[in-house]
Short mmCIF file of C-alpha atoms in Angstrom, two decimals:
data_model
loop_
_atom_site.label_atom_id
_atom_site.label_comp_id
_atom_site.label_asym_id
_atom_site.label_seq_id
_atom_site.Cartn_x
_atom_site.Cartn_y
_atom_site.Cartn_z
CA MET E 1 0.94 21.36 8.33
CA ALA E 2 3.26 18.39 7.69
CA VAL E 3 6.45 18.36 9.78
CA VAL E 4 9.25 16.58 7.91
CA LYS E 5 12.70 15.86 9.35
CA ALA E 6 15.98 14.19 8.46
CA TYR E 7 17.05 11.35 10.75
CA LYS E 8 19.91 8.98 11.45
CA GLY E 9 18.71 5.95 9.56
CA MET E 10 19.57 2.42 10.65
CA ARG E 11 21.10 0.36 7.83
CA PHE E 12 22.86 -2.92 7.16
CA ASN E 13 26.65 -3.04 7.37
CA CYS E 14 27.11 -5.02 4.17
CA GLU E 15 30.79 -5.74 4.92
CA LYS E 16 29.56 -7.99 7.73
CA ALA E 17 25.99 -8.85 6.69
CA GLY E 18 26.58 -9.55 2.99
CA ASP E 19 25.05 -8.46 -0.33
CA ILE E 20 22.21 -5.95 0.24
CA SER E 21 20.04 -7.74 -2.33
CA LYS E 22 20.01 -10.79 -0.02
CA LEU E 23 19.20 -8.74 3.06
CA VAL E 24 15.99 -7.01 1.90
CA CYS E 25 12.52 -8.43 1.27
CA PRO E 26 9.10 -7.40 -0.09
CA PRO E 27 6.38 -6.14 2.29
CA TYR E 28 5.70 -8.64 5.07
CA ASP E 29 2.01 -9.04 4.26
CA ILE E 30 2.61 -10.56 0.81
CA ILE E 31 5.22 -13.11 1.93
CA SER E 32 4.27 -16.78 2.46
CA ASP E 33 5.83 -18.98 5.16
CA GLU E 34 7.75 -20.84 2.43
CA GLN E 35 9.12 -17.60 0.96
CA ARG E 36 10.11 -16.41 4.41
CA GLU E 37 12.20 -19.52 4.98
CA GLU E 38 13.88 -19.08 1.60
CA TYR E 39 14.93 -15.53 2.47
CA ILE E 40 16.48 -16.74 5.72
CA LYS E 41 18.27 -19.64 3.98
CA THR E 42 19.71 -17.20 1.44
CA ASN E 43 21.06 -14.97 4.23
CA PRO E 44 20.38 -15.42 7.97
CA TYR E 45 20.56 -11.64 8.41
CA ASN E 46 17.61 -10.99 6.10
CA ILE E 47 15.33 -8.25 7.44
CA ILE E 48 12.39 -10.67 7.36
CA ARG E 49 13.54 -11.99 10.75
CA LEU E 50 12.76 -8.58 12.24
CA GLU E 51 9.80 -7.54 10.10
CA LEU E 52 7.94 -10.88 10.21
CA PRO E 53 9.02 -12.86 13.28
CA LYS E 54 7.59 -16.34 13.86
CA GLY E 55 7.31 -18.89 16.66
CA GLU E 56 6.69 -18.54 20.38
CA ASP E 57 7.33 -15.07 21.80
CA ARG E 58 8.00 -13.93 18.25
CA TYR E 59 8.00 -10.24 19.12
CA GLY E 60 10.44 -10.78 21.96
CA LYS E 61 12.62 -12.79 19.59
CA ALA E 62 12.62 -9.92 17.09
CA ALA E 63 13.82 -7.55 19.82
CA GLU E 64 16.54 -10.01 20.81
CA ILE E 65 17.76 -10.37 17.22
CA LEU E 66 17.72 -6.59 16.71
CA ASN E 67 19.90 -6.06 19.79
CA GLU E 68 22.28 -8.83 18.67
CA TRP E 69 22.68 -7.32 15.21
CA LEU E 70 23.33 -3.86 16.63
CA ARG E 71 25.86 -5.24 19.11
CA ASP E 72 27.63 -7.25 16.41
CA GLU E 73 27.57 -4.26 14.00
CA ILE E 74 25.42 -6.07 11.48
CA LEU E 75 23.27 -2.95 11.70
CA PHE E 76 24.48 0.60 12.30
CA THR E 77 22.98 4.09 12.49
CA GLU E 78 24.00 6.99 10.26
CA ASP E 79 26.57 9.44 11.66
CA LYS E 80 24.54 12.44 10.49
CA PRO E 81 20.82 13.05 10.02
CA ALA E 82 19.89 12.29 6.43
CA ILE E 83 17.07 12.28 3.94
CA TYR E 84 17.04 9.22 1.68
CA ILE E 85 16.10 9.65 -1.96
CA TYR E 86 14.54 6.40 -3.14
CA GLU E 87 13.84 5.39 -6.74
CA GLU E 88 12.20 2.29 -8.20
CA GLU E 89 12.54 1.44 -11.89
CA PHE E 90 10.02 -1.09 -13.16
CA THR E 91 7.76 -2.29 -15.97
CA ALA E 92 3.98 -1.75 -15.87
CA TYR E 93 1.38 -1.98 -18.62
CA GLY E 94 4.19 -2.84 -21.04
CA GLU E 95 6.16 0.36 -20.36
CA ARG E 96 9.39 0.99 -18.49
CA LYS E 97 8.77 3.53 -15.71
CA SER E 98 10.38 4.93 -12.58
CA ILE E 99 9.08 6.52 -9.40
CA LYS E 100 11.18 8.68 -7.07
CA GLY E 101 10.58 10.28 -3.70
CA ILE E 102 12.16 10.84 -0.30
CA ILE E 103 12.28 8.70 2.83
CA CYS E 104 12.27 10.83 5.98
CA ARG E 105 10.68 11.19 9.37
CA VAL E 106 7.21 12.74 9.53
CA LYS E 107 5.45 13.92 12.66
CA ILE E 108 2.28 11.87 13.03
CA GLU E 109 -1.03 13.61 13.65
CA GLU E 110 -4.59 12.46 14.32
CA PHE E 111 -6.62 12.31 11.12
CA SER E 112 -9.03 14.86 12.57
CA LYS E 113 -6.34 17.56 12.26
CA GLY E 114 -6.45 17.25 8.48
CA VAL E 115 -2.66 17.16 8.06
CA ILE E 116 -2.26 13.49 7.19
CA LEU E 117 -5.26 11.94 5.50
CA PRO E 118 -6.27 8.29 4.99
CA HIS E 119 -8.30 6.87 2.13
CA GLU E 120 -9.02 3.26 3.19
CA PHE E 121 -10.53 1.39 6.13
CA THR E 122 -8.28 -0.92 8.16
CA LEU E 123 -8.48 -4.28 9.96
CA SER E 124 -7.88 -4.56 13.72
CA LYS E 125 -5.95 -7.84 13.53
CA ALA E 126 -3.22 -6.37 11.34
CA LYS E 127 -2.89 -3.34 13.62
CA GLU E 128 -2.51 -5.53 16.71
CA ASP E 129 0.36 -7.45 15.09
CA ARG E 130 2.24 -4.27 14.07
CA PHE E 131 1.64 -2.71 17.52
CA ASN E 132 3.16 -5.70 19.31
CA LEU E 133 6.20 -5.63 17.01
CA MET E 134 6.70 -1.89 17.53
CA LYS E 135 6.30 -2.25 21.28
CA ALA E 136 9.00 -4.94 21.36
CA THR E 137 11.51 -3.32 18.99
CA ASN E 138 10.74 0.43 19.07
CA CYS E 139 11.51 0.52 15.35
CA ASN E 140 10.03 1.04 11.89
CA PHE E 141 11.47 -1.55 9.53
CA SER E 142 9.33 -0.45 6.56
CA GLN E 143 7.99 2.87 5.33
CA ILE E 144 4.50 4.31 5.14
CA TYR E 145 3.87 5.51 1.58
CA SER E 146 2.30 8.97 1.26
CA LEU E 147 1.59 11.45 -1.53
CA TYR E 148 1.78 15.25 -1.55
CA MET E 149 0.68 18.07 -3.83
CA ASP E 150 3.69 20.13 -4.88
CA GLY E 151 2.01 23.52 -5.15
CA GLY E 152 4.60 24.86 -7.57
CA LYS E 153 7.61 24.45 -5.29
CA GLY E 154 9.44 22.03 -7.56
CA THR E 155 10.44 19.57 -4.85
CA LEU E 156 10.81 16.77 -7.41
CA SER E 157 13.26 18.90 -9.42
CA THR E 158 15.32 19.42 -6.27
CA ILE E 159 15.27 15.69 -5.60
CA ASP E 160 16.33 14.94 -9.19
CA LYS E 161 19.31 17.32 -8.93
CA LEU E 162 20.43 15.80 -5.65
CA SER E 163 20.27 12.29 -7.14
CA ASP E 164 22.06 13.17 -10.41
CA LYS E 165 24.95 10.85 -9.55
CA GLU E 166 25.64 7.21 -8.82
CA PRO E 167 23.37 5.89 -6.04
CA ASP E 168 24.80 4.93 -2.67
CA ILE E 169 22.79 1.68 -2.75
CA GLN E 170 21.39 -0.24 -5.71
CA LEU E 171 19.82 -3.67 -6.11
CA THR E 172 17.46 -5.59 -8.38
CA ASP E 173 14.76 -7.70 -6.76
CA GLY E 174 13.20 -10.99 -7.87
CA GLU E 175 10.53 -9.20 -9.95
CA GLY E 176 13.12 -7.23 -11.92
CA VAL E 177 12.46 -3.95 -10.09
CA ILE E 178 15.61 -1.87 -9.68
CA HIS E 179 15.87 -0.08 -6.32
CA ARG E 180 18.23 2.88 -5.91
CA MET E 181 18.99 5.05 -2.87
CA TRP E 182 20.92 8.27 -2.38
CA ILE E 183 21.85 9.36 1.16
CA ILE E 184 21.59 13.16 1.49
CA THR E 185 23.26 14.69 4.57
CA ASP E 186 23.98 18.21 3.28
CA GLU E 187 22.18 20.47 5.76
CA ALA E 188 21.20 23.16 3.27
CA ALA E 189 19.70 20.60 0.86
CA VAL E 190 17.91 18.79 3.67
CA ASN E 191 16.48 22.04 5.06
CA GLN E 192 15.27 23.13 1.64
CA ILE E 193 13.30 19.92 1.16
CA CYS E 194 11.89 19.93 4.70
CA ASP E 195 10.79 23.56 4.36
CA ASP E 196 8.84 22.67 1.20
CA PHE E 197 6.42 20.62 3.31
CA ALA E 198 5.55 23.35 5.82
CA ASP E 199 2.17 24.07 4.19
CA ARG E 200 1.39 20.65 2.72
CA LYS E 201 -0.99 17.86 3.57
CA LEU E 202 -0.01 14.24 3.10
CA TYR E 203 -2.29 11.55 1.66
CA ILE E 204 -1.57 7.99 2.76
CA ALA E 205 -1.23 5.77 -0.29
CA ASP E 206 -0.11 2.55 1.38
CA GLY E 207 0.42 1.74 5.03
CA HIS E 208 -2.85 2.71 6.74
CA HIS E 209 -2.45 -0.08 9.32
CA ARG E 210 1.09 1.04 10.15
CA TYR E 211 0.05 4.67 10.48
CA GLU E 212 -2.86 3.94 12.83
CA THR E 213 -0.53 1.63 14.77
CA ALA E 214 1.99 4.46 15.06
CA LEU E 215 -0.68 6.70 16.61
CA ASN E 216 -1.64 3.94 19.05
CA TYR E 217 2.00 3.34 19.92
CA ARG E 218 2.72 7.04 20.51
CA ASN E 219 -0.30 7.27 22.81
CA TYR E 220 0.72 4.10 24.64
CA MET E 221 4.26 5.40 25.22
CA ARG E 222 2.94 8.67 26.65
CA GLU E 223 0.35 6.94 28.84
CA GLN E 224 3.05 4.66 30.27
CA GLY E 225 5.33 7.61 31.01
CA LEU E 226 7.90 6.28 28.54
CA ALA E 227 7.80 9.25 26.17
CA LYS E 228 6.88 12.92 26.01
CA GLU E 229 5.90 15.19 23.15
CA GLY E 230 8.71 15.56 20.65
CA ASP E 231 10.30 12.16 21.36
CA GLY E 232 11.10 9.62 18.65
CA CYS E 233 7.72 7.89 18.76
CA ASP E 234 6.09 11.13 17.53
CA TYR E 235 7.77 10.59 14.16
CA GLN E 236 7.41 7.77 11.68
CA MET E 237 9.43 6.81 8.63
CA MET E 238 7.60 7.68 5.42
CA MET E 239 8.21 7.65 1.69
CA LEU E 240 6.85 10.90 0.19
CA VAL E 241 6.02 11.11 -3.52
CA ASP E 242 4.63 13.91 -5.67
CA MET E 243 1.01 13.09 -6.46
CA GLU E 244 1.58 14.12 -10.09
CA HIS E 245 4.73 12.05 -10.56
CA PRO E 246 4.57 10.49 -14.04
CA GLY E 247 5.74 7.14 -12.67
CA LEU E 248 2.83 6.65 -10.26
CA VAL E 249 1.03 3.39 -11.06
CA VAL E 250 -2.11 2.07 -9.35
CA PHE E 251 -3.25 -1.46 -10.16
CA PRO E 252 -6.87 -2.56 -9.71
CA THR E 253 -7.77 -5.07 -7.03
CA HIS E 254 -10.23 -7.62 -8.38
CA ARG E 255 -13.07 -9.04 -6.27
CA LEU E 256 -13.55 -12.80 -5.81
CA VAL E 257 -16.88 -14.09 -4.47
CA ARG E 258 -17.05 -17.46 -2.70
CA ASP E 259 -19.21 -19.73 -0.55
CA LEU E 260 -22.56 -18.08 -1.31
CA LYS E 261 -25.62 -20.28 -0.90
CA ASP E 262 -27.68 -20.89 -4.05
CA PHE E 263 -25.30 -18.96 -6.29
CA ASP E 264 -26.69 -18.73 -9.83
CA ALA E 265 -24.74 -16.69 -12.41
CA GLU E 266 -27.75 -16.20 -14.69
CA LYS E 267 -29.89 -14.85 -11.86
CA VAL E 268 -27.05 -12.48 -10.92
CA LEU E 269 -26.90 -11.17 -14.47
CA GLU E 270 -30.67 -10.74 -14.62
CA LYS E 271 -30.58 -8.57 -11.50
CA CYS E 272 -27.58 -6.65 -12.83
CA ARG E 273 -29.55 -5.65 -15.92
CA GLU E 274 -31.59 -3.24 -13.79
CA TYR E 275 -28.50 -1.05 -13.32
CA PHE E 276 -26.04 -2.12 -16.02
CA GLU E 277 -25.87 -2.66 -19.75
CA VAL E 278 -24.88 -6.34 -19.94
CA THR E 279 -22.94 -7.68 -22.96
CA GLU E 280 -21.50 -11.17 -23.32
CA TYR E 281 -17.96 -11.64 -24.67
CA ASP E 282 -16.40 -14.93 -25.80
CA ASP E 283 -12.86 -14.57 -24.45
CA ILE E 284 -12.06 -13.58 -20.86
CA ASN E 285 -8.54 -12.65 -21.98
CA SER E 286 -9.96 -9.59 -23.75
CA ALA E 287 -11.52 -8.22 -20.56
CA GLU E 288 -8.66 -5.97 -19.41
CA GLU E 289 -8.32 -4.28 -22.80
CA VAL E 290 -12.08 -3.74 -23.11
CA LEU E 291 -12.29 -2.34 -19.59
CA MET E 292 -9.37 0.03 -20.15
CA GLY E 293 -11.09 1.48 -23.22
CA LEU E 294 -14.16 2.27 -21.11
CA TYR E 295 -11.95 3.58 -18.29
CA LYS E 296 -10.51 6.18 -20.68
CA GLU E 297 -14.09 7.22 -21.54
CA GLY E 298 -14.84 7.70 -17.84
CA LYS E 299 -17.42 4.91 -17.67
CA LYS E 300 -18.07 2.57 -14.74
CA ALA E 301 -17.47 -0.91 -16.12
CA TYR E 302 -16.71 -4.40 -14.78
CA ALA E 303 -16.12 -7.86 -16.19
CA PHE E 304 -18.24 -10.54 -14.48
CA TYR E 305 -16.63 -13.97 -14.86
CA SER E 306 -18.15 -17.25 -13.69
CA GLY E 307 -16.21 -19.71 -15.86
CA ASN E 308 -16.08 -21.30 -19.33
CA LYS E 309 -13.80 -18.51 -20.68
CA LYS E 310 -16.78 -16.27 -21.49
CA TYR E 311 -17.55 -13.13 -19.49
CA ASN E 312 -20.20 -10.46 -19.25
CA LEU E 313 -19.32 -6.79 -19.44
CA LEU E 314 -21.31 -4.63 -17.01
CA VAL E 315 -21.50 -0.92 -17.84
CA LEU E 316 -23.39 1.34 -15.45
CA LYS E 317 -26.43 2.98 -17.07
CA ASP E 318 -26.91 5.98 -14.78
CA MET E 319 -25.08 7.40 -11.74
CA GLN E 320 -28.34 8.67 -10.28
CA VAL E 321 -29.06 5.36 -8.56
CA ILE E 322 -25.83 5.68 -6.53
CA ARG E 323 -26.67 9.25 -5.56
CA GLU E 324 -30.04 8.06 -4.28
CA LEU E 325 -28.61 5.08 -2.38
CA LEU E 326 -25.71 7.06 -0.85
CA PRO E 327 -27.12 10.59 -0.40
CA ASN E 328 -24.72 11.46 2.42
CA ALA E 329 -21.56 10.46 0.55
CA SER E 330 -19.57 13.04 -1.38
CA SER E 331 -19.56 13.04 -5.16
CA ALA E 332 -15.94 11.79 -5.01
CA THR E 333 -16.98 8.68 -3.07
CA GLN E 334 -20.16 8.10 -5.06
CA GLN E 335 -18.23 7.99 -8.33
CA LEU E 336 -15.61 5.44 -7.32
CA ASP E 337 -15.74 2.21 -9.31
CA VAL E 338 -15.49 0.21 -6.07
CA THR E 339 -18.37 2.19 -4.55
CA VAL E 340 -20.62 1.38 -7.50
CA LEU E 341 -19.71 -2.32 -7.49
CA HIS E 342 -20.00 -2.73 -3.73
CA THR E 343 -23.28 -0.83 -3.44
CA LEU E 344 -25.20 -2.20 -6.43
CA VAL E 345 -23.82 -5.73 -6.73
CA LEU E 346 -21.97 -7.01 -3.68
CA GLU E 347 -24.37 -5.51 -1.14
CA LYS E 348 -27.68 -5.15 -3.00
CA ILE E 349 -27.59 -8.34 -5.12
CA PHE E 350 -25.32 -10.69 -3.15
CA GLY E 351 -26.11 -9.40 0.35
CA ILE E 352 -22.43 -9.10 1.30
CA ASP E 353 -22.43 -6.25 3.82
CA ALA E 354 -19.49 -4.17 5.09
CA ASP E 355 -18.86 -6.45 8.09
CA ASN E 356 -18.80 -9.52 5.84
CA MET E 357 -16.33 -7.77 3.53
CA ALA E 358 -14.08 -6.75 6.41
CA LYS E 359 -13.93 -10.34 7.67
CA GLN E 360 -13.53 -11.66 4.10
CA ILE E 361 -16.22 -14.28 4.66
CA ASN E 362 -17.62 -14.28 1.11
CA LEU E 363 -15.19 -11.86 -0.53
CA THR E 364 -11.47 -12.04 -1.21
CA TYR E 365 -9.14 -10.02 -3.41
CA THR E 366 -6.33 -10.28 -5.93
CA LYS E 367 -4.45 -7.76 -8.04
CA ILE E 368 -3.48 -10.48 -10.54
CA PHE E 369 -5.90 -10.95 -13.43
CA ASP E 370 -4.77 -14.52 -14.20
CA GLU E 371 -5.18 -15.48 -10.55
CA ALA E 372 -8.77 -14.19 -10.58
CA VAL E 373 -9.58 -16.27 -13.67
CA GLU E 374 -7.83 -19.39 -12.33
CA SER E 375 -9.65 -19.10 -9.00
CA VAL E 376 -12.98 -19.32 -10.84
CA ASP E 377 -11.87 -22.06 -13.26
CA SER E 378 -10.54 -24.23 -10.42
CA GLY E 379 -13.70 -23.84 -8.35
CA LYS E 380 -11.99 -22.01 -5.49
CA VAL E 381 -14.46 -19.14 -5.93
CA GLN E 382 -17.86 -18.83 -7.59
CA CYS E 383 -17.22 -15.73 -9.66
CA ALA E 384 -14.85 -12.81 -10.12
CA PHE E 385 -15.34 -9.13 -10.86
CA ILE E 386 -12.49 -7.64 -12.87
CA LEU E 387 -12.08 -3.91 -12.18
CA ASN E 388 -10.27 -0.90 -13.58
CA PRO E 389 -7.73 0.90 -11.34
CA THR E 390 -8.66 3.77 -9.03
CA ARG E 391 -7.31 7.12 -10.22
CA VAL E 392 -4.82 8.97 -7.99
CA SER E 393 -7.01 12.08 -8.23
CA GLU E 394 -9.92 10.05 -6.83
CA ILE E 395 -7.80 9.01 -3.85
CA ARG E 396 -6.96 12.66 -3.19
CA ASP E 397 -10.58 13.81 -3.49
CA VAL E 398 -11.98 11.11 -1.20
CA ALA E 399 -9.32 11.74 1.44
CA SER E 400 -9.80 15.52 1.22
CA ASN E 401 -13.50 15.04 2.00
CA GLY E 402 -12.62 13.12 5.15
CA GLU E 403 -14.04 9.89 3.73
CA LYS E 404 -12.58 6.43 3.19
CA MET E 405 -12.79 3.91 0.40
CA PRO E 406 -13.60 0.23 0.91
CA GLN E 407 -10.62 -1.94 1.80
CA LYS E 408 -8.41 -3.02 -1.10
CA SER E 409 -9.48 -0.15 -3.33
CA THR E 410 -5.94 0.64 -4.43
CA TYR E 411 -2.71 -1.22 -5.10
CA PHE E 412 0.24 1.08 -5.69
CA TYR E 413 2.91 -0.65 -7.75
CA PRO E 414 5.67 -1.46 -7.18
CA LYS E 415 5.75 -2.02 -3.45
CA MET E 416 8.69 -0.53 -1.60
CA ILE E 417 11.43 -2.94 -0.58
CA THR E 418 11.97 -3.46 3.16
CA GLY E 419 15.45 -3.19 4.68
CA MET E 420 17.36 -0.55 2.72
CA VAL E 421 16.93 1.91 5.58
CA MET E 422 15.08 1.69 8.90
CA ASN E 423 14.02 4.02 11.71
CA LYS E 424 15.03 3.45 15.31
CA LEU E 425 12.55 5.45 17.34
CA ASP E 426 14.73 6.00 20.41
CA ASP E 427 17.13 8.18 18.40
#
């Protein structure tokens, strides 16, 4: 099953590089060009220069900067192999929460082996970018986020005991999320945690592109004669979190429809009535609360918004239609909210097929409710579908069946910060 190891993490030498809060950044794929420049202006050693290089020969430039920073001791590697306990404290749905897990090295395996399981489809363009960066730098600058089932071993209790002291690193980011890290080098403690994973599977929560890239990179290194089994490229840096952790939060990702010919909201609603109970509401700002009430009842419900502050609530009448349309899918996949919406509305009514979705021709996404509403009101898109979040148990069940959800089915919050610890693969 999952092979988990301590490793000598690469970190910033803050005595030379500066305040750690000015050296880290959010995930590269949610950072605009303007934000990137601001991070660099704040501190020229910000990790964004490695994680999201720009310009001509940008990957070669990232490798050059990495070597400079190592030579000048801006970056250093740990003296001893360590496991890094990582905690994020944040606010979601009006409550203060925290999520805690471990950052370590994990041996990567093909999905077919059933040790590490995906739950979403990926895009080739994103994988090509991450492959080129890994090939140039031979590093992981950010973690893959995976979940595990504890099985009664109490790994989280062990982690809590080991982090019952002041953190080695702490910072607060621009969204008010507090990030804490404890560096654990005690061999007995490290071995205890690693041994807990000997019979566990891991479920990728966030980082599918990076994981598939890691497999491609490992294969490339072996094919080129640059690595053999057991070398650094066989292991990737991951954040591992208990699937039943009370701080796990998944946000919904809302669907925005654009550029359809002859779009007519009333005709859409008329066709929806075949499958859904349709009820009009006067205030779009009530949609999230109404949807959450239905979510708690286990119903499949969506808010359809096409402007003028009113919206229509769509509540699925009968699951049987999905079973008939997707007879080869598991019950776990059939019952996903995104499966119902994609199958009955986006594909059947709008004609937006899987290839169209993957290329985002007529469909885009946002996790922010206000952004979805504003996109419709401003005319950027023709309509929006407001969704409820996917349950963590649904992610587990779909992955366990060897199936995948549509892209952008989940948004784990908060995202992990990039730059607190990194993984140099030639160690």
